[in-house]
PDB file of C-alpha atoms in Angstrom:
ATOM      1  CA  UNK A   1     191.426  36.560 131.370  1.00  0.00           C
ATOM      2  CA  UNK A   2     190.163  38.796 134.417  1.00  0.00           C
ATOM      3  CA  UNK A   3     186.462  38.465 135.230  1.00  0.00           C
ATOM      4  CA  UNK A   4     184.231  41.101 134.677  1.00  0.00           C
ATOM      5  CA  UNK A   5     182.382  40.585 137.563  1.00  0.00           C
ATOM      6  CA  UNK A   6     185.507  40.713 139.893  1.00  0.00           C
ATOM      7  CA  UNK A   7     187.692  43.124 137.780  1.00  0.00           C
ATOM      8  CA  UNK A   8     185.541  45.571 135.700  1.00  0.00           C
ATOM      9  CA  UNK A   9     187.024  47.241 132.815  1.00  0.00           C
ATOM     10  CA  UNK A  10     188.111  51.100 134.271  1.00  0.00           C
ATOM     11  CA  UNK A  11     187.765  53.703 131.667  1.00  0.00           C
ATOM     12  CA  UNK A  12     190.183  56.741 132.575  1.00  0.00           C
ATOM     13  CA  UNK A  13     189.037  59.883 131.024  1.00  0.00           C
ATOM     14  CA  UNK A  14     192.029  61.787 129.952  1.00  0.00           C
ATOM     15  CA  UNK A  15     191.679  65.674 130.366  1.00  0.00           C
ATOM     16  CA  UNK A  16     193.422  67.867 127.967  1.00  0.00           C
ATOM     17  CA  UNK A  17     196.546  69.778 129.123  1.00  0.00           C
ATOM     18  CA  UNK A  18     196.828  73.119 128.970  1.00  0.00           C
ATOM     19  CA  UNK A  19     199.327  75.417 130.893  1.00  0.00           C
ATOM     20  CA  UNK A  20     198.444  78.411 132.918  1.00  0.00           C
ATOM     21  CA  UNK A  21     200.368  81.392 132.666  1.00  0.00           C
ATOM     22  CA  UNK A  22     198.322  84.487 133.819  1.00  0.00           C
ATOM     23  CA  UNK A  23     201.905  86.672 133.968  1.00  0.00           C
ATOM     24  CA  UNK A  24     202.500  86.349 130.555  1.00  0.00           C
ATOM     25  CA  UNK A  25     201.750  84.106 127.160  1.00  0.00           C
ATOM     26  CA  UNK A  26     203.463  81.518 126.242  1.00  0.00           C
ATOM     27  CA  UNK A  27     205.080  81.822 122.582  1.00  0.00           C
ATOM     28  CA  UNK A  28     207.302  79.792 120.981  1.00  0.00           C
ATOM     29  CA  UNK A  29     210.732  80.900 119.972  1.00  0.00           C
ATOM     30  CA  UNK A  30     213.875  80.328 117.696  1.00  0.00           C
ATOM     31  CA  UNK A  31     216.778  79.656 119.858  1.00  0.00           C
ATOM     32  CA  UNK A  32     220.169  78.537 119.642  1.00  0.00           C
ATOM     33  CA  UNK A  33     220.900  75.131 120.450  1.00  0.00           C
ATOM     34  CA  UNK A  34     222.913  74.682 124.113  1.00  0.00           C
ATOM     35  CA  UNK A  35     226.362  74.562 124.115  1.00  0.00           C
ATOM     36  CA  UNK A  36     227.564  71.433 122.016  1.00  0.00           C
ATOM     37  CA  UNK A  37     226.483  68.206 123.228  1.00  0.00           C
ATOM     38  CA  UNK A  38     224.662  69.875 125.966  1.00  0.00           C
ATOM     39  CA  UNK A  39     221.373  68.675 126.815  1.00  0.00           C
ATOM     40  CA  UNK A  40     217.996  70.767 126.614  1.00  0.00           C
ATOM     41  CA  UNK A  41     215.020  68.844 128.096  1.00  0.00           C
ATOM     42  CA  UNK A  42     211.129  69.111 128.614  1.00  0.00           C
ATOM     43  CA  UNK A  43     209.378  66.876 131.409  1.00  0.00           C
ATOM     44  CA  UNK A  44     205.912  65.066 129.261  1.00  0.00           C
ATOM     45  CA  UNK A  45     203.136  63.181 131.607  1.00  0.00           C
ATOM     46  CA  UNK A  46     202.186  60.106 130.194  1.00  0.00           C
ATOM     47  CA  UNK A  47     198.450  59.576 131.494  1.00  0.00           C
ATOM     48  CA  UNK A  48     198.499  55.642 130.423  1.00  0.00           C
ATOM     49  CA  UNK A  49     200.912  52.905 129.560  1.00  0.00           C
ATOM     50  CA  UNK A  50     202.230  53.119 125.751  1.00  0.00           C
ATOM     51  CA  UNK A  51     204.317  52.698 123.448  1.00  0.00           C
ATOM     52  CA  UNK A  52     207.063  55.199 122.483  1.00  0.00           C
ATOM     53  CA  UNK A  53     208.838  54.808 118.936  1.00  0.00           C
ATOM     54  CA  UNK A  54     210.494  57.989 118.769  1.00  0.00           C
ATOM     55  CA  UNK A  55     210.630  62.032 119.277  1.00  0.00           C
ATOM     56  CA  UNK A  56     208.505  64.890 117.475  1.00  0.00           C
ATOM     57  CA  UNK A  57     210.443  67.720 117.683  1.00  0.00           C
ATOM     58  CA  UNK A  58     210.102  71.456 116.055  1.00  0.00           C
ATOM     59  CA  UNK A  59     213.009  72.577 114.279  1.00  0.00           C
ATOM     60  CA  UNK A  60     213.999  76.251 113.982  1.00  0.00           C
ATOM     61  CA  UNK A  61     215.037  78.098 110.953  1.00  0.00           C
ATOM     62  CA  UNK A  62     219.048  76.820 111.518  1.00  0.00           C
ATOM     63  CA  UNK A  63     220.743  73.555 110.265  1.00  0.00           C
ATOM     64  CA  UNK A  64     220.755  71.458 113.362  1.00  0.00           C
ATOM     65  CA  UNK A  65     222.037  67.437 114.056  1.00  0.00           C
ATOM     66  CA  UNK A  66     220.703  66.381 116.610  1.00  0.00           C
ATOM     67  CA  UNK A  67     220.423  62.775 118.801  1.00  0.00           C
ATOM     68  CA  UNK A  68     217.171  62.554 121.381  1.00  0.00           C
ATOM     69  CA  UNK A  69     216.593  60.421 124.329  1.00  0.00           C
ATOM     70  CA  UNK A  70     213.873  59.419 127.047  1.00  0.00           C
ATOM     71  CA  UNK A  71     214.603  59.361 130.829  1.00  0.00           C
ATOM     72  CA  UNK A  72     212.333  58.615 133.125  1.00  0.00           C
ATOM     73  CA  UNK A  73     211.608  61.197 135.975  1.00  0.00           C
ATOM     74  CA  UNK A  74     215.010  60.754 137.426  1.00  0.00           C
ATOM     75  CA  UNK A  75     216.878  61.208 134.746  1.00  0.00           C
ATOM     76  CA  UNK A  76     217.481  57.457 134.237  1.00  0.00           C
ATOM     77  CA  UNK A  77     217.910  56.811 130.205  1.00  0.00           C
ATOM     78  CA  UNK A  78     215.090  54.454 129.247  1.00  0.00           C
ATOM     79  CA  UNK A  79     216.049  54.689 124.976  1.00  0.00           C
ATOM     80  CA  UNK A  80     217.422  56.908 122.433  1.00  0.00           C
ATOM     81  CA  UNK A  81     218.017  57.865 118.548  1.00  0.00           C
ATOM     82  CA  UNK A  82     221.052  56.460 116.952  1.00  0.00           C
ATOM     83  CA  UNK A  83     224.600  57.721 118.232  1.00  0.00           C
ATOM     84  CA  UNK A  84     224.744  59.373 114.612  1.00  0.00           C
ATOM     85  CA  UNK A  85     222.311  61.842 115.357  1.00  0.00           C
ATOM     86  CA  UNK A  86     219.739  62.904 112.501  1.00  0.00           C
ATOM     87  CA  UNK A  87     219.764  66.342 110.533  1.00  0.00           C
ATOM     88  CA  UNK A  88     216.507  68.311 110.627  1.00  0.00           C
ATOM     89  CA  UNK A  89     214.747  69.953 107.966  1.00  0.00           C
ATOM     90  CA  UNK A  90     214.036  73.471 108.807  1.00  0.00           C
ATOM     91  CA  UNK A  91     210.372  74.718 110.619  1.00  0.00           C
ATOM     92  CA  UNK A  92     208.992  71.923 110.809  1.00  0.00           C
ATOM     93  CA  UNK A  93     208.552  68.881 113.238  1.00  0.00           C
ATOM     94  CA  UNK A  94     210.385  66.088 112.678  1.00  0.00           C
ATOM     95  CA  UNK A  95     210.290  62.687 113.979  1.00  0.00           C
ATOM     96  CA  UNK A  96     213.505  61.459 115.313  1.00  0.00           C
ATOM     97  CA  UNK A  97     213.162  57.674 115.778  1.00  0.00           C
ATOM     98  CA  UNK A  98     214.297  56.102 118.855  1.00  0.00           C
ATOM     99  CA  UNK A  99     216.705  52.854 118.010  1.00  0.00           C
ATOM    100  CA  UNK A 100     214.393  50.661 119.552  1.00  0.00           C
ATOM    101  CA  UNK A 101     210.698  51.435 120.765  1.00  0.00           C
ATOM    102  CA  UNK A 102     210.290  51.517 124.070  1.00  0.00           C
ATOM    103  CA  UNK A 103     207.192  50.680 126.411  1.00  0.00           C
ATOM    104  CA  UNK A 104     205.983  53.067 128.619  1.00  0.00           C
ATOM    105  CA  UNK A 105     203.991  52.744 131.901  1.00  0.00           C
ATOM    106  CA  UNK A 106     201.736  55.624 133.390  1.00  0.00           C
ATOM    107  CA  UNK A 107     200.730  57.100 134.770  1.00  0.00           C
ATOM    108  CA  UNK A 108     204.036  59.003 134.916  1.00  0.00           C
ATOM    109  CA  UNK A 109     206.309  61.860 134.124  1.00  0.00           C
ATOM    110  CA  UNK A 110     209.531  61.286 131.885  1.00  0.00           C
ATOM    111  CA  UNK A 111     211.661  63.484 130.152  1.00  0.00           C
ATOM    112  CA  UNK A 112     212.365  64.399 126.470  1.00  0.00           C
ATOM    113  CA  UNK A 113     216.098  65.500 125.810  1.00  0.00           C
ATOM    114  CA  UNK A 114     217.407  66.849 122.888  1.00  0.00           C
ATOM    115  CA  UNK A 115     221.604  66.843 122.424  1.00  0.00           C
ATOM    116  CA  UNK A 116     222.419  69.207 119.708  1.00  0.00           C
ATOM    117  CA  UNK A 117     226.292  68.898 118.005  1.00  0.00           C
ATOM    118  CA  UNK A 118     226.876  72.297 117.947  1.00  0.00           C
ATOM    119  CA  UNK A 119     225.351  75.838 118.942  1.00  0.00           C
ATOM    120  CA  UNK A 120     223.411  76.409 115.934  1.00  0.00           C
ATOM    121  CA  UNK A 121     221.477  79.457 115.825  1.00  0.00           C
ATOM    122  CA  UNK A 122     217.843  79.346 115.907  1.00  0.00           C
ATOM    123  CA  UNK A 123     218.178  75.571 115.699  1.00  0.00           C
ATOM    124  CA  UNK A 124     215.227  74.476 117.955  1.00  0.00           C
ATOM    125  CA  UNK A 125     211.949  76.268 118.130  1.00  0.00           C
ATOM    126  CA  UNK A 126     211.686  76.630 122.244  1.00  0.00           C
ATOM    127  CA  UNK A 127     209.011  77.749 124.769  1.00  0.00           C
ATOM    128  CA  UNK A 128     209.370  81.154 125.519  1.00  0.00           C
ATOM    129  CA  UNK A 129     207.252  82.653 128.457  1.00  0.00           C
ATOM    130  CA  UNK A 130     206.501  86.582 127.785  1.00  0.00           C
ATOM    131  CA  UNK A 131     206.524  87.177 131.849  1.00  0.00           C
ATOM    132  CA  UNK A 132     210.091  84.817 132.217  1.00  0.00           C
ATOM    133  CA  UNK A 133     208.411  83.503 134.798  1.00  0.00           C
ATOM    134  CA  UNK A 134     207.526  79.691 135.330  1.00  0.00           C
ATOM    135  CA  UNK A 135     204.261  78.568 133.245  1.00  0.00           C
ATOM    136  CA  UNK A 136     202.178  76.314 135.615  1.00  0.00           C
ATOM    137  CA  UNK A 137     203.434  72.423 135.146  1.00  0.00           C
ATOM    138  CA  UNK A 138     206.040  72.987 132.634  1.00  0.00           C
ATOM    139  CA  UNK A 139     209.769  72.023 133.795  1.00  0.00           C
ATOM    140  CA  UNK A 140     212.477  71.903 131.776  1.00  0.00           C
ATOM    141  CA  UNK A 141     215.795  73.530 130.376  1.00  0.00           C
ATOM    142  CA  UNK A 142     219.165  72.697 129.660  1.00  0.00           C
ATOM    143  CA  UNK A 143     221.087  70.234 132.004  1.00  0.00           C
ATOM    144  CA  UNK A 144     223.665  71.104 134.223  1.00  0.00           C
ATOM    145  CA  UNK A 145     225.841  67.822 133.125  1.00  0.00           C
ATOM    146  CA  UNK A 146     229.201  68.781 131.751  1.00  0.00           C
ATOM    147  CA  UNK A 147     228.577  68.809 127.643  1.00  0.00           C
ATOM    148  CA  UNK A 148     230.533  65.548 126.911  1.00  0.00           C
ATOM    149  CA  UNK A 149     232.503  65.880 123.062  1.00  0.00           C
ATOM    150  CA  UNK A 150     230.360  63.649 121.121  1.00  0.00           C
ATOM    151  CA  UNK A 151     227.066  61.904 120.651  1.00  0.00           C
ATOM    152  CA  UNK A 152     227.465  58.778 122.685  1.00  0.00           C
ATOM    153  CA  UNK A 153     225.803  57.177 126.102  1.00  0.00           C
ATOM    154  CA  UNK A 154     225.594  59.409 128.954  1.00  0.00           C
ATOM    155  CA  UNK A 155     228.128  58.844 132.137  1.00  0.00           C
ATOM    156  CA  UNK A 156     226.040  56.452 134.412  1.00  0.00           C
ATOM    157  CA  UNK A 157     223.630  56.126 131.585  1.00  0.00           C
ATOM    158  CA  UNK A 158     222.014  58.851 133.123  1.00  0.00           C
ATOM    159  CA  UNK A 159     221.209  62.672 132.600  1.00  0.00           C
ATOM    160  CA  UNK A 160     220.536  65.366 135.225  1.00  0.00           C
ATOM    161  CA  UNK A 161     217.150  67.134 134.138  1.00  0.00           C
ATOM    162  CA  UNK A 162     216.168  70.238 135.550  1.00  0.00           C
ATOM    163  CA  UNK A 163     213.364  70.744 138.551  1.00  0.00           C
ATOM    164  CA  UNK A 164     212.418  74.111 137.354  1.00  0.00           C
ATOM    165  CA  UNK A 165     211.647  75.909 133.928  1.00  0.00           C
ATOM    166  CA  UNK A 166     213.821  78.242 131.762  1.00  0.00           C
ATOM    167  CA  UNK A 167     212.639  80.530 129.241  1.00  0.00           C
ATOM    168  CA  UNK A 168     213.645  79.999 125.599  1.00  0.00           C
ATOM    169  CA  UNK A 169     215.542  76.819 126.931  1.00  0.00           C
ATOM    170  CA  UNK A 170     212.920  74.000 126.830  1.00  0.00           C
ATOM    171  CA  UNK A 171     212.421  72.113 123.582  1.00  0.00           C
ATOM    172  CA  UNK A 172     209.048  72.085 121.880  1.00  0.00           C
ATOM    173  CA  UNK A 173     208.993  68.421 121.071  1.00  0.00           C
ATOM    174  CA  UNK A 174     206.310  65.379 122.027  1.00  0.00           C
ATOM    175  CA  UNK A 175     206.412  61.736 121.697  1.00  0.00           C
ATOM    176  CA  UNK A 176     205.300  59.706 119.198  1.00  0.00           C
TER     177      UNK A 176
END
């Protein structure tokens, strides 16, 4: 055990996060899923070291399966839900377990992704920016991997996230 009087306890105060966007609000928006089997992904900041069990993620007003995984900021698949996928229940969130929790370290970005079976419209509820342009510190859109033709692992275990935001293309979805 670490002694107080050589290693103090440090308390991080953790800010809330908002995003900017004087150009424009930011809405959400029912959208089609991508292309089947594509990926649509969100960056998330983890201020602290966690645990992760699973996905929150808003559903639109379409039937949607859908399978979820983490990456860290390079894309790099650190877990995700069973090959399966899970069905979602209309507008609302719903938690997508991961098949194993996994333990986060922070601070740090990672990624959410969400791989949808088929273009279903107004599957996901997505971030739409009024202005289309990019909302201060929010990245993400749909991956510019080939869609492979079924749930499964990703080549290389690995996705290619995005750098850059795309309106109505970025998930509304947290972890839990």
């Amino acid at each position: 055990m670490p002694n107080s009087t050589t290693n103090p306890p440090v308390e991080v105060a953790v800010p809330s996060w908002t995003v900017a966007s004087p150009s424009g609000s930011i809405t959400p928006a029912v959208t089609a899923l991508p292309a089947a089997f594509k990926y649509s992904c969100v960056r998330v900041f983890a201020p602290g070291s966690c645990t992760a069990s699973g996905v929150s993620i808003l559903a639109g007003s379409g039937t949607a399966t859908v399978r979820v995984f983490l990456t860290d900021a390079g894309g790099n698949v650190l877990a995700s839900s069973a090959v399966a996928g899970v069905t979602l229940t209309a507008n609302v969130y719903n938690n997508v377990p991961f098949s194993s929790a996994v333990q986060l370290v922070g601070p740090a970005a990672f990624n959410i992704v969400v791989q949808g079976n088929a273009a279903t419209a107004n599957g996901l509820m997505t971030v739409q920016n009024s202005a289309a342009t990019a909302p201060a510190g929010l990245v993400g859109g749909v991956s510019a991997d080939t869609a492979p033709v079924a749930f499964g692992t990703p080549v290389g275990n690995a996705i290619t996230v995005p750098t850059t935001y795309t309106t109505q293309t970025v998930p509304i979805a947290s972890l839990y």
